[in-house]
PDB file of C-alpha atoms and ligand atoms in Angstrom:
ATOM      1  CA  MET A 153     -15.244 215.762 -46.053  1.00 96.00           C
ATOM      2  CA  ARG A 154     -12.586 216.934 -48.514  1.00 98.00           C
ATOM      3  CA  ILE A 155     -12.733 220.589 -49.439  1.00 98.00           C
ATOM      4  CA  ILE A 156     -10.735 223.109 -51.440  1.00 98.00           C
ATOM      5  CA  PHE A 157     -11.079 226.722 -50.352  1.00 98.00           C
ATOM      6  CA  ILE A 158     -10.275 229.319 -53.024  1.00 97.00           C
ATOM      7  CA  GLY A 159     -10.361 233.080 -52.791  1.00 96.00           C
ATOM      8  CA  PRO A 160      -8.242 236.152 -53.414  1.00 95.00           C
ATOM      9  CA  PRO A 161      -5.926 237.493 -50.699  1.00 92.00           C
ATOM     10  CA  GLY A 162      -7.984 239.496 -48.230  1.00 92.00           C
ATOM     11  CA  ALA A 163     -11.238 237.610 -48.857  1.00 95.00           C
ATOM     12  CA  GLY A 164     -11.312 236.346 -45.265  1.00 94.00           C
ATOM     13  CA  LYS A 165     -10.346 232.795 -46.137  1.00 94.00           C
ATOM     14  CA  GLY A 166      -8.116 232.315 -43.080  1.00 93.00           C
ATOM     15  CA  THR A 167     -10.852 233.338 -40.621  1.00 95.00           C
ATOM     16  CA  GLN A 168     -13.486 231.152 -42.257  1.00 97.00           C
ATOM     17  CA  ALA A 169     -11.044 228.248 -42.656  1.00 97.00           C
ATOM     18  CA  GLU A 170     -10.527 228.165 -38.866  1.00 97.00           C
ATOM     19  CA  LYS A 171     -14.275 227.994 -38.314  1.00 98.00           C
ATOM     20  CA  ILE A 172     -14.792 225.291 -40.937  1.00 98.00           C
ATOM     21  CA  VAL A 173     -12.048 222.972 -39.645  1.00 98.00           C
ATOM     22  CA  SER A 174     -13.204 223.273 -36.066  1.00 97.00           C
ATOM     23  CA  ASN A 175     -16.902 222.778 -36.890  1.00 97.00           C
ATOM     24  CA  TYR A 176     -16.351 219.804 -39.228  1.00 97.00           C
ATOM     25  CA  ARG A 177     -13.215 218.428 -37.512  1.00 96.00           C
ATOM     26  CA  LEU A 178     -10.997 218.582 -40.579  1.00 97.00           C
ATOM     27  CA  ALA A 179      -7.242 218.805 -41.005  1.00 97.00           C
ATOM     28  CA  HIS A 180      -6.358 222.397 -41.980  1.00 97.00           C
ATOM     29  CA  LEU A 181      -3.837 222.431 -44.817  1.00 97.00           C
ATOM     30  CA  SER A 182      -2.795 226.042 -45.366  1.00 96.00           C
ATOM     31  CA  THR A 183       0.208 226.272 -47.668  1.00 96.00           C
ATOM     32  CA  GLY A 184       0.710 229.935 -46.663  1.00 94.00           C
ATOM     33  CA  ASP A 185       0.926 228.937 -42.968  1.00 94.00           C
ATOM     34  CA  MET A 186       3.264 226.036 -43.790  1.00 96.00           C
ATOM     35  CA  LEU A 187       5.566 228.314 -45.779  1.00 96.00           C
ATOM     36  CA  ARG A 188       5.567 231.028 -43.101  1.00 95.00           C
ATOM     37  CA  ALA A 189       6.446 228.402 -40.470  1.00 96.00           C
ATOM     38  CA  ALA A 190       9.242 227.050 -42.679  1.00 96.00           C
ATOM     39  CA  ALA A 191      10.548 230.595 -43.217  1.00 96.00           C
ATOM     40  CA  ALA A 192      10.513 231.278 -39.454  1.00 97.00           C
ATOM     41  CA  GLU A 193      12.486 228.075 -38.871  1.00 97.00           C
ATOM     42  CA  LYS A 194      14.866 229.081 -41.668  1.00 97.00           C
ATOM     43  CA  THR A 195      14.686 225.698 -43.389  1.00 96.00           C
ATOM     44  CA  GLU A 196      15.983 225.446 -46.951  1.00 96.00           C
ATOM     45  CA  ILE A 197      12.444 225.480 -48.395  1.00 95.00           C
ATOM     46  CA  GLY A 198      11.450 228.268 -46.011  1.00 96.00           C
ATOM     47  CA  LEU A 199      14.272 230.551 -47.084  1.00 96.00           C
ATOM     48  CA  LEU A 200      13.587 229.886 -50.750  1.00 96.00           C
ATOM     49  CA  ALA A 201       9.842 230.494 -50.296  1.00 96.00           C
ATOM     50  CA  GLU A 202      10.339 233.728 -48.383  1.00 96.00           C
ATOM     51  CA  LYS A 203      11.829 235.492 -51.394  1.00 94.00           C
ATOM     52  CA  TYR A 204       8.720 234.795 -53.453  1.00 95.00           C
ATOM     53  CA  MET A 205       6.281 235.526 -50.652  1.00 93.00           C
ATOM     54  CA  LEU A 206       7.716 238.936 -49.826  1.00 92.00           C
ATOM     55  CA  SER A 207       7.340 240.071 -53.428  1.00 89.00           C
ATOM     56  CA  GLY A 208       3.828 238.643 -53.813  1.00 88.00           C
ATOM     57  CA  GLN A 209       4.886 235.960 -56.316  1.00 91.00           C
ATOM     58  CA  PHE A 210       3.959 232.287 -56.177  1.00 94.00           C
ATOM     59  CA  VAL A 211       6.420 229.765 -54.847  1.00 97.00           C
ATOM     60  CA  PRO A 212       7.335 227.316 -57.678  1.00 97.00           C
ATOM     61  CA  ASP A 213       4.784 224.552 -58.303  1.00 97.00           C
ATOM     62  CA  ASP A 214       7.179 221.644 -57.682  1.00 97.00           C
ATOM     63  CA  VAL A 215       8.033 222.962 -54.202  1.00 96.00           C
ATOM     64  CA  ILE A 216       4.393 223.392 -53.212  1.00 97.00           C
ATOM     65  CA  ILE A 217       3.265 220.097 -54.740  1.00 97.00           C
ATOM     66  CA  GLY A 218       6.004 218.286 -52.794  1.00 95.00           C
ATOM     67  CA  ILE A 219       4.902 219.860 -49.512  1.00 94.00           C
ATOM     68  CA  ILE A 220       1.233 219.032 -50.062  1.00 96.00           C
ATOM     69  CA  SER A 221       1.750 215.451 -51.207  1.00 94.00           C
ATOM     70  CA  ASP A 222       3.684 214.691 -47.998  1.00 91.00           C
ATOM     71  CA  ARG A 223       1.001 216.339 -45.923  1.00 94.00           C
ATOM     72  CA  LEU A 224      -1.955 214.636 -47.647  1.00 94.00           C
ATOM     73  CA  ASN A 225      -0.537 211.236 -46.791  1.00 91.00           C
ATOM     74  CA  SER A 226      -0.398 211.925 -43.064  1.00 92.00           C
ATOM     75  CA  LEU A 227      -2.815 210.257 -40.712  1.00 92.00           C
ATOM     76  CA  ASP A 228      -4.870 213.300 -39.707  1.00 94.00           C
ATOM     77  CA  CYS A 229      -5.968 213.799 -43.315  1.00 94.00           C
ATOM     78  CA  LYS A 230      -7.674 210.403 -43.493  1.00 93.00           C
ATOM     79  CA  THR A 231     -10.925 211.705 -42.003  1.00 91.00           C
ATOM     80  CA  GLY A 232     -11.056 214.816 -44.158  1.00 96.00           C
ATOM     81  CA  PHE A 233      -9.251 218.043 -44.884  1.00 98.00           C
ATOM     82  CA  LEU A 234      -9.621 221.632 -45.940  1.00 98.00           C
ATOM     83  CA  LEU A 235      -7.083 222.778 -48.507  1.00 98.00           C
ATOM     84  CA  ASP A 236      -6.568 226.494 -47.901  1.00 96.00           C
ATOM     85  CA  GLY A 237      -4.404 228.283 -50.469  1.00 95.00           C
ATOM     86  CA  PHE A 238      -3.747 225.204 -52.590  1.00 97.00           C
ATOM     87  CA  PRO A 239      -4.099 224.609 -55.508  1.00 98.00           C
ATOM     88  CA  ARG A 240      -3.385 228.067 -56.893  1.00 97.00           C
ATOM     89  CA  THR A 241      -2.317 227.178 -60.445  1.00 97.00           C
ATOM     90  CA  LEU A 242      -3.571 224.701 -63.047  1.00 97.00           C
ATOM     91  CA  PRO A 243      -0.478 222.456 -62.750  1.00 97.00           C
ATOM     92  CA  GLN A 244      -1.089 222.303 -58.977  1.00 98.00           C
ATOM     93  CA  ALA A 245      -4.740 221.377 -59.593  1.00 98.00           C
ATOM     94  CA  THR A 246      -3.890 218.552 -61.989  1.00 98.00           C
ATOM     95  CA  ALA A 247      -1.170 217.252 -59.639  1.00 98.00           C
ATOM     96  CA  LEU A 248      -3.728 217.265 -56.818  1.00 98.00           C
ATOM     97  CA  ASP A 249      -6.251 215.372 -58.952  1.00 97.00           C
ATOM     98  CA  GLU A 250      -3.649 212.682 -59.573  1.00 97.00           C
ATOM     99  CA  MET A 251      -2.860 212.352 -55.858  1.00 96.00           C
ATOM    100  CA  LEU A 252      -6.529 212.128 -54.923  1.00 97.00           C
ATOM    101  CA  GLN A 253      -7.294 209.615 -57.651  1.00 97.00           C
ATOM    102  CA  LYS A 254      -4.424 207.436 -56.524  1.00 95.00           C
ATOM    103  CA  ASN A 255      -5.697 207.521 -52.937  1.00 93.00           C
ATOM    104  CA  LYS A 256      -9.321 207.057 -54.072  1.00 94.00           C
ATOM    105  CA  THR A 257     -10.288 210.130 -52.066  1.00 95.00           C
ATOM    106  CA  PRO A 258     -12.266 212.457 -54.380  1.00 96.00           C
ATOM    107  CA  LEU A 259     -13.105 216.028 -53.447  1.00 97.00           C
ATOM    108  CA  ASP A 260     -16.573 216.802 -52.119  1.00 97.00           C
ATOM    109  CA  VAL A 261     -16.662 220.496 -52.899  1.00 98.00           C
ATOM    110  CA  VAL A 262     -14.625 223.509 -54.003  1.00 98.00           C
ATOM    111  CA  LEU A 263     -15.635 226.687 -52.183  1.00 98.00           C
ATOM    112  CA  GLU A 264     -14.909 230.066 -53.731  1.00 98.00           C
ATOM    113  CA  LEU A 265     -15.070 233.047 -51.393  1.00 98.00           C
ATOM    114  CA  LYS A 266     -15.914 236.057 -53.548  1.00 97.00           C
ATOM    115  CA  VAL A 267     -15.242 239.676 -52.564  1.00 96.00           C
ATOM    116  CA  PRO A 268     -15.049 242.744 -54.887  1.00 94.00           C
ATOM    117  CA  ASP A 269     -11.507 244.066 -55.572  1.00 91.00           C
ATOM    118  CA  GLN A 270     -12.125 247.451 -53.942  1.00 91.00           C
ATOM    119  CA  GLU A 271     -13.059 245.744 -50.683  1.00 93.00           C
ATOM    120  CA  LEU A 272      -9.979 243.470 -50.888  1.00 93.00           C
ATOM    121  CA  TYR A 273      -7.618 246.450 -51.149  1.00 89.00           C
ATOM    122  CA  ARG A 274      -9.302 248.031 -48.137  1.00 89.00           C
ATOM    123  CA  ARG A 275      -9.091 244.886 -46.011  1.00 89.00           C
ATOM    124  CA  LEU A 276      -5.472 244.083 -46.945  1.00 89.00           C
ATOM    125  CA  ALA A 277      -4.336 247.622 -46.177  1.00 86.00           C
ATOM    126  CA  GLU A 278      -5.775 247.181 -42.667  1.00 87.00           C
ATOM    127  CA  ARG A 279      -4.212 243.755 -42.039  1.00 82.00           C
ATOM    128  CA  GLY A 280      -0.550 244.786 -42.132  1.00 78.00           C
ATOM    129  CA  ARG A 281       1.193 241.424 -42.706  1.00 83.00           C
ATOM    130  CA  ALA A 282       4.740 241.509 -44.178  1.00 84.00           C
ATOM    131  CA  ASP A 283       3.323 240.855 -47.650  1.00 86.00           C
ATOM    132  CA  ASP A 284       0.465 243.359 -47.265  1.00 84.00           C
ATOM    133  CA  LYS A 285       2.425 246.429 -48.441  1.00 85.00           C
ATOM    134  CA  PRO A 286       0.561 248.387 -51.163  1.00 84.00           C
ATOM    135  CA  GLU A 287       2.831 247.421 -54.079  1.00 85.00           C
ATOM    136  CA  VAL A 288       2.876 243.773 -52.973  1.00 88.00           C
ATOM    137  CA  ILE A 289      -0.913 243.741 -52.528  1.00 89.00           C
ATOM    138  CA  HIS A 290      -1.337 244.846 -56.121  1.00 90.00           C
ATOM    139  CA  ASN A 291       1.017 242.088 -57.251  1.00 90.00           C
ATOM    140  CA  ARG A 292      -0.773 239.405 -55.251  1.00 92.00           C
ATOM    141  CA  LEU A 293      -4.168 240.404 -56.607  1.00 93.00           C
ATOM    142  CA  SER A 294      -2.967 240.351 -60.216  1.00 93.00           C
ATOM    143  CA  VAL A 295      -1.242 237.000 -59.723  1.00 94.00           C
ATOM    144  CA  TYR A 296      -4.553 235.703 -58.339  1.00 95.00           C
ATOM    145  CA  THR A 297      -6.480 236.951 -61.381  1.00 95.00           C
ATOM    146  CA  GLU A 298      -3.957 235.569 -63.850  1.00 96.00           C
ATOM    147  CA  GLN A 299      -3.112 232.229 -62.286  1.00 95.00           C
ATOM    148  CA  THR A 300      -5.755 231.224 -59.757  1.00 95.00           C
ATOM    149  CA  ALA A 301      -9.000 232.567 -61.228  1.00 94.00           C
ATOM    150  CA  PRO A 302      -8.738 230.084 -64.175  1.00 95.00           C
ATOM    151  CA  LEU A 303      -9.062 227.264 -61.641  1.00 97.00           C
ATOM    152  CA  LEU A 304     -12.663 228.271 -61.032  1.00 97.00           C
ATOM    153  CA  GLN A 305     -13.584 227.191 -64.551  1.00 97.00           C
ATOM    154  CA  TYR A 306     -11.630 223.966 -64.055  1.00 97.00           C
ATOM    155  CA  TYR A 307     -13.803 223.089 -61.045  1.00 98.00           C
ATOM    156  CA  VAL A 308     -17.023 224.268 -62.690  1.00 98.00           C
ATOM    157  CA  LYS A 309     -16.336 221.612 -65.311  1.00 97.00           C
ATOM    158  CA  GLN A 310     -15.943 219.024 -62.547  1.00 97.00           C
ATOM    159  CA  LEU A 311     -19.290 220.226 -61.111  1.00 97.00           C
ATOM    160  CA  LEU A 312     -17.603 220.956 -57.791  1.00 97.00           C
ATOM    161  CA  LEU A 313     -17.565 224.749 -57.550  1.00 98.00           C
ATOM    162  CA  LYS A 314     -19.782 226.596 -55.066  1.00 98.00           C
ATOM    163  CA  THR A 315     -19.413 230.363 -54.819  1.00 98.00           C
ATOM    164  CA  ILE A 316     -19.992 232.086 -51.483  1.00 98.00           C
ATOM    165  CA  ASP A 317     -20.621 235.808 -51.079  1.00 98.00           C
ATOM    166  CA  GLY A 318     -17.708 236.927 -48.879  1.00 97.00           C
ATOM    167  CA  GLN A 319     -19.268 240.237 -47.816  1.00 97.00           C
ATOM    168  CA  GLY A 320     -20.965 240.633 -44.468  1.00 96.00           C
ATOM    169  CA  SER A 321     -20.151 239.647 -40.902  1.00 97.00           C
ATOM    170  CA  VAL A 322     -17.917 236.674 -40.111  1.00 97.00           C
ATOM    171  CA  ASP A 323     -20.921 234.779 -38.732  1.00 98.00           C
ATOM    172  CA  THR A 324     -23.165 235.543 -41.705  1.00 98.00           C
ATOM    173  CA  ILE A 325     -20.521 234.300 -44.118  1.00 98.00           C
ATOM    174  CA  PHE A 326     -19.968 231.162 -42.053  1.00 98.00           C
ATOM    175  CA  GLU A 327     -23.733 230.454 -42.145  1.00 98.00           C
ATOM    176  CA  ARG A 328     -23.596 230.621 -45.962  1.00 98.00           C
ATOM    177  CA  ILE A 329     -20.657 228.222 -45.987  1.00 98.00           C
ATOM    178  CA  LYS A 330     -22.371 225.751 -43.650  1.00 98.00           C
ATOM    179  CA  GLU A 331     -25.472 225.761 -45.811  1.00 97.00           C
ATOM    180  CA  VAL A 332     -23.377 224.713 -48.810  1.00 97.00           C
ATOM    181  CA  LEU A 333     -21.256 222.171 -46.918  1.00 97.00           C
ATOM    182  CA  ASP A 334     -24.196 220.508 -45.235  1.00 95.00           C
ATOM    183  CA  LYS A 335     -25.656 219.858 -48.677  1.00 92.00           C
ATOM    184  CA  SER A 336     -22.361 218.572 -50.145  1.00 86.00           C
ATOM    185  CA  VAL A 337     -21.967 215.366 -48.160  1.00 77.00           C
TER     186      VAL A 337
HETATM  187  P1  AMP B  95      -1.447 232.877 -48.238  1.00 63.03           P
HETATM  188  O1  AMP B  95      -1.219 232.909 -46.764  1.00 63.03           O
HETATM  189  O2  AMP B  95      -2.288 231.689 -48.664  1.00 63.03           O
HETATM  190  O3  AMP B  95      -1.986 234.176 -48.780  1.00 63.03           O
HETATM  191  O4  AMP B  95      -0.019 232.648 -48.931  1.00 63.03           O
HETATM  192  C1  AMP B  95       1.013 233.594 -48.762  1.00 63.03           C
HETATM  193  C2  AMP B  95       2.065 233.436 -49.870  1.00 63.03           C
HETATM  194  O5  AMP B  95       2.600 232.104 -49.835  1.00 63.03           O
HETATM  195  C3  AMP B  95       1.544 233.609 -51.289  1.00 63.03           C
HETATM  196  O6  AMP B  95       1.496 234.967 -51.682  1.00 63.03           O
HETATM  197  C4  AMP B  95       2.590 232.817 -52.079  1.00 63.03           C
HETATM  198  O7  AMP B  95       3.808 233.533 -52.215  1.00 63.03           O
HETATM  199  C5  AMP B  95       2.873 231.630 -51.164  1.00 63.03           C
HETATM  200  N1  AMP B  95       1.970 230.491 -51.434  1.00 63.03           N
HETATM  201  C6  AMP B  95       1.034 229.955 -50.599  1.00 63.03           C
HETATM  202  N2  AMP B  95       0.394 228.931 -51.183  1.00 63.03           N
HETATM  203  C7  AMP B  95       0.919 228.811 -52.432  1.00 63.03           C
HETATM  204  C8  AMP B  95       0.651 227.957 -53.532  1.00 63.03           C
HETATM  205  N3  AMP B  95      -0.311 227.012 -53.497  1.00 63.03           N
HETATM  206  N4  AMP B  95       1.392 228.130 -54.661  1.00 63.03           N
HETATM  207  C9  AMP B  95       2.358 229.065 -54.734  1.00 63.03           C
HETATM  208  N5  AMP B  95       2.637 229.918 -53.747  1.00 63.03           N
HETATM  209  C10 AMP B  95       1.938 229.802 -52.597  1.00 63.03           C
END
């Protein structure tokens, strides 16, 4: 199964992504995790990415697209993957489409995890990651609305988008996700 997981920061994507990849045995491709690991190792890409991440801005498309195209060609992705945090812009989405077409590996479904803004602010304030400071949170949510929300329409047109209500307990939300995924293959 090949899945894209989209949702604003604080929607609970990370928690649900872990459950999805373990239940369906998928490779977990989280660009946020990859960038944080690169930053911790102080690689060239990591140091560049860190500047953007700490201010709540997106890392440039060409950097992210390069990282993902390497990763998609690795062996563990052959049996399926969950893209978590990618694509986040239209150029990333079209670049991904090209990669998948070339590999003849179309997407099965795009999951959107939807949570009202008020609830997102509350959850992010509690989380306390380096990029969860109030002014950065505001930035990340507006970048999501401006740059990532338009992707939803892009995937509606491809008849791939399924929206999941992201409010409720972790288990309730996962049940909703499973219901959609079990129908998508
Ligand atoms: P996340 O853990 O998915 O919330 O990502 C944390 C940060 O990493 C984001 O706020 C961005 O600065 C950067 N990032 C992760 N994925 C992408 C992406 N697909 N495009 C641009 N920046 C990204």
